Short mmCIF file of C-alpha atoms in Angstrom, two decimals:
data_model
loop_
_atom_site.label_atom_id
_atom_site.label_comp_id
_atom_site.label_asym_id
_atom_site.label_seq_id
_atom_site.Cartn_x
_atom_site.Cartn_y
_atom_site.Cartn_z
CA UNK A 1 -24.42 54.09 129.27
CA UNK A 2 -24.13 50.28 128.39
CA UNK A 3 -27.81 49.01 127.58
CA UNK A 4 -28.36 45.46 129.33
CA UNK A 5 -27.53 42.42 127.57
CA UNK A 6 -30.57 40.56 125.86
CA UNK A 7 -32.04 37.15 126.17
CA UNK A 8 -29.13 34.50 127.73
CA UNK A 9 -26.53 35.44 125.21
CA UNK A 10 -23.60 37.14 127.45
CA UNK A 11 -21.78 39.61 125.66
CA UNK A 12 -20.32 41.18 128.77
CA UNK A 13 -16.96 39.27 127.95
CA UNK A 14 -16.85 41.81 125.01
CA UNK A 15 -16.70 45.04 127.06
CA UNK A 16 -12.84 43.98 128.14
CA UNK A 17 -12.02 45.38 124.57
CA UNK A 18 -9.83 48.39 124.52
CA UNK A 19 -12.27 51.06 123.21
CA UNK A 20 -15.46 49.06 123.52
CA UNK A 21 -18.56 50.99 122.48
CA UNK A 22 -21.44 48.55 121.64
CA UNK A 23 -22.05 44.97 120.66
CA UNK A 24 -24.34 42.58 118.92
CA UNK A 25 -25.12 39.19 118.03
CA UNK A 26 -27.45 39.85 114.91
CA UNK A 27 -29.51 37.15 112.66
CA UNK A 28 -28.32 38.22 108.81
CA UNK A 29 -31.43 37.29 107.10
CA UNK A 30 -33.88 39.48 109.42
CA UNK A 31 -31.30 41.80 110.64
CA UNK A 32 -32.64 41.49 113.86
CA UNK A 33 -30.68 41.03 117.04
CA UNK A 34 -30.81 38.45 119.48
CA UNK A 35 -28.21 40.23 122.05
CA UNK A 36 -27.40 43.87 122.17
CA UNK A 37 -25.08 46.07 124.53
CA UNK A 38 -23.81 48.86 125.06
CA UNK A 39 -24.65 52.16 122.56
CA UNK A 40 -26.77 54.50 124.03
CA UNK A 41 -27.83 57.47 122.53
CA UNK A 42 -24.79 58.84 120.89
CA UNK A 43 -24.67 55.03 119.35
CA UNK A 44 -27.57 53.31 118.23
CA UNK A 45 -26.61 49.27 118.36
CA UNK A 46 -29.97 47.85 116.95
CA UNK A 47 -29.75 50.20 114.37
CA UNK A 48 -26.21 50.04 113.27
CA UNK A 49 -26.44 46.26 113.37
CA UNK A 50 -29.62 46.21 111.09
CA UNK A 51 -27.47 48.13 109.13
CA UNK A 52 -24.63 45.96 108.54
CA UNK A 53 -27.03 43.47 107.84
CA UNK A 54 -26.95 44.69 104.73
CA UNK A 55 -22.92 44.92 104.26
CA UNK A 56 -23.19 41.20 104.96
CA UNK A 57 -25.55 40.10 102.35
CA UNK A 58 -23.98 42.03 99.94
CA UNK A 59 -20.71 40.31 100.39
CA UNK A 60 -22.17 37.25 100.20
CA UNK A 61 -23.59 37.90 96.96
CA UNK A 62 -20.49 39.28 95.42
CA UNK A 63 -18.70 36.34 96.36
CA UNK A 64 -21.49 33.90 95.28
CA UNK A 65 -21.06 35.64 92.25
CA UNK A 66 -17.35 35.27 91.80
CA UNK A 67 -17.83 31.55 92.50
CA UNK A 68 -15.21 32.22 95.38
CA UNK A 69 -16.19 29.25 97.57
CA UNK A 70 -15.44 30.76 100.77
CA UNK A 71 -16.30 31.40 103.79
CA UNK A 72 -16.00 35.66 105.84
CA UNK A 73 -13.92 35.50 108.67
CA UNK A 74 -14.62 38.48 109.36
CA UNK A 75 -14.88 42.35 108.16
CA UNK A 76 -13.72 45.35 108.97
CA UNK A 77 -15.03 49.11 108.83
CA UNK A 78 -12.49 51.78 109.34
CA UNK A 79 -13.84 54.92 110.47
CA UNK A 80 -12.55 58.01 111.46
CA UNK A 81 -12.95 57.42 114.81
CA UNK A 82 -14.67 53.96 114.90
CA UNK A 83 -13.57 50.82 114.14
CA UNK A 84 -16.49 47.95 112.98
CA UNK A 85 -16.29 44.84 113.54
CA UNK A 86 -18.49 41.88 111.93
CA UNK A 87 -17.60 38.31 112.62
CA UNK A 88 -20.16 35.82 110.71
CA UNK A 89 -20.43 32.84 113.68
CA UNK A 90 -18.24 29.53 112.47
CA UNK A 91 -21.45 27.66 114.38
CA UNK A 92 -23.87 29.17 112.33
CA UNK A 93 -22.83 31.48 109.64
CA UNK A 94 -26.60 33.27 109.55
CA UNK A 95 -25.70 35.04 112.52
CA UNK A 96 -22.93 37.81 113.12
CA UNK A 97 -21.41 39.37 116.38
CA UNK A 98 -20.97 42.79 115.63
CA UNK A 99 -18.58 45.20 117.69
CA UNK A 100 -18.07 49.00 117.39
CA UNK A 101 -14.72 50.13 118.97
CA UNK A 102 -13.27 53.75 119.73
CA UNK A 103 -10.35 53.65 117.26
CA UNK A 104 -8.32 56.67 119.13
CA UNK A 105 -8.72 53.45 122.18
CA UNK A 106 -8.97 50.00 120.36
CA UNK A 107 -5.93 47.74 119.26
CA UNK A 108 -7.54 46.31 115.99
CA UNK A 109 -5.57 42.67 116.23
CA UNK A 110 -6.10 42.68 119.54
CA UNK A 111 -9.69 43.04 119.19
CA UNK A 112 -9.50 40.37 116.13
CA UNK A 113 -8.31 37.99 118.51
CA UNK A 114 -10.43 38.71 121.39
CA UNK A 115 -13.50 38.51 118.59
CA UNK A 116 -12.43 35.15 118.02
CA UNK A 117 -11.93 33.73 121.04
CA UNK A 118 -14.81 35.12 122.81
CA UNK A 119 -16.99 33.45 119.16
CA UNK A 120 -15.34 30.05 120.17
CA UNK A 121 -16.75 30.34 123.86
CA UNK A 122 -19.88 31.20 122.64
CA UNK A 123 -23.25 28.89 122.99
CA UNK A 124 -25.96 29.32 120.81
CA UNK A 125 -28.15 26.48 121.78
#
């Protein structure tokens, strides 16, 4: 089920989520990813990611416009059944981790937390 992990970025840490479905470390300009797991074919990662590419852009601009002068923590999604997770790196805000959790499984501040520390452990050299 769980696709490997791309290039040397390690998102296995991620899979300890309650619920954990799929993950991604994605560059927001391109919306291309530089780590993927998890998904499958009931849960295309690459795609969703690319996707949310978009949410994050957006969000930026709307802020921009609103002269807000801040910075996204992070964002949530709240599906049905899935929760979404996009966490804009502190290191480098052009990339994102993103996370899709089974709601009926996840613990959403929980998952916040875990999000955040596993960001701070992070290397993108």
């Amino acid at each position: 089920m769980n696709a490997p992990v791309s290039n040397k970025l390690d998102l296995g840490p991620l899979r300890e989520m309650d619920g954990y479905l799929a993950s991604a470390i994605v560059d927001s300009s391109s919306g291309m990813t530089l780590a993927v797991d998890g998904g499958g074919e009931s849960f295309n990662i690459e795609m969703a990611a690319a996707g949310n590419t978009d949410v994050v852009r957006k969000k930026r601009d709307v802020m921009k416009k609103l002269k807000l002068n801040d910075k996204i923590e992070d964002m949530l999604i709240s599906l049905q059944k899935q929760y979404h997770l996009i966490r804009p790196l502190e290191s480098n805000d052009a990339l994102f981790i993103y996370v899709a959790l089974d709601r009926s499984k996840a613990n959403l501040g929980m998952a916040r937390n875990e999000l955040n520390s596993f960001e701070k452990g992070l290397d993108i050299a």
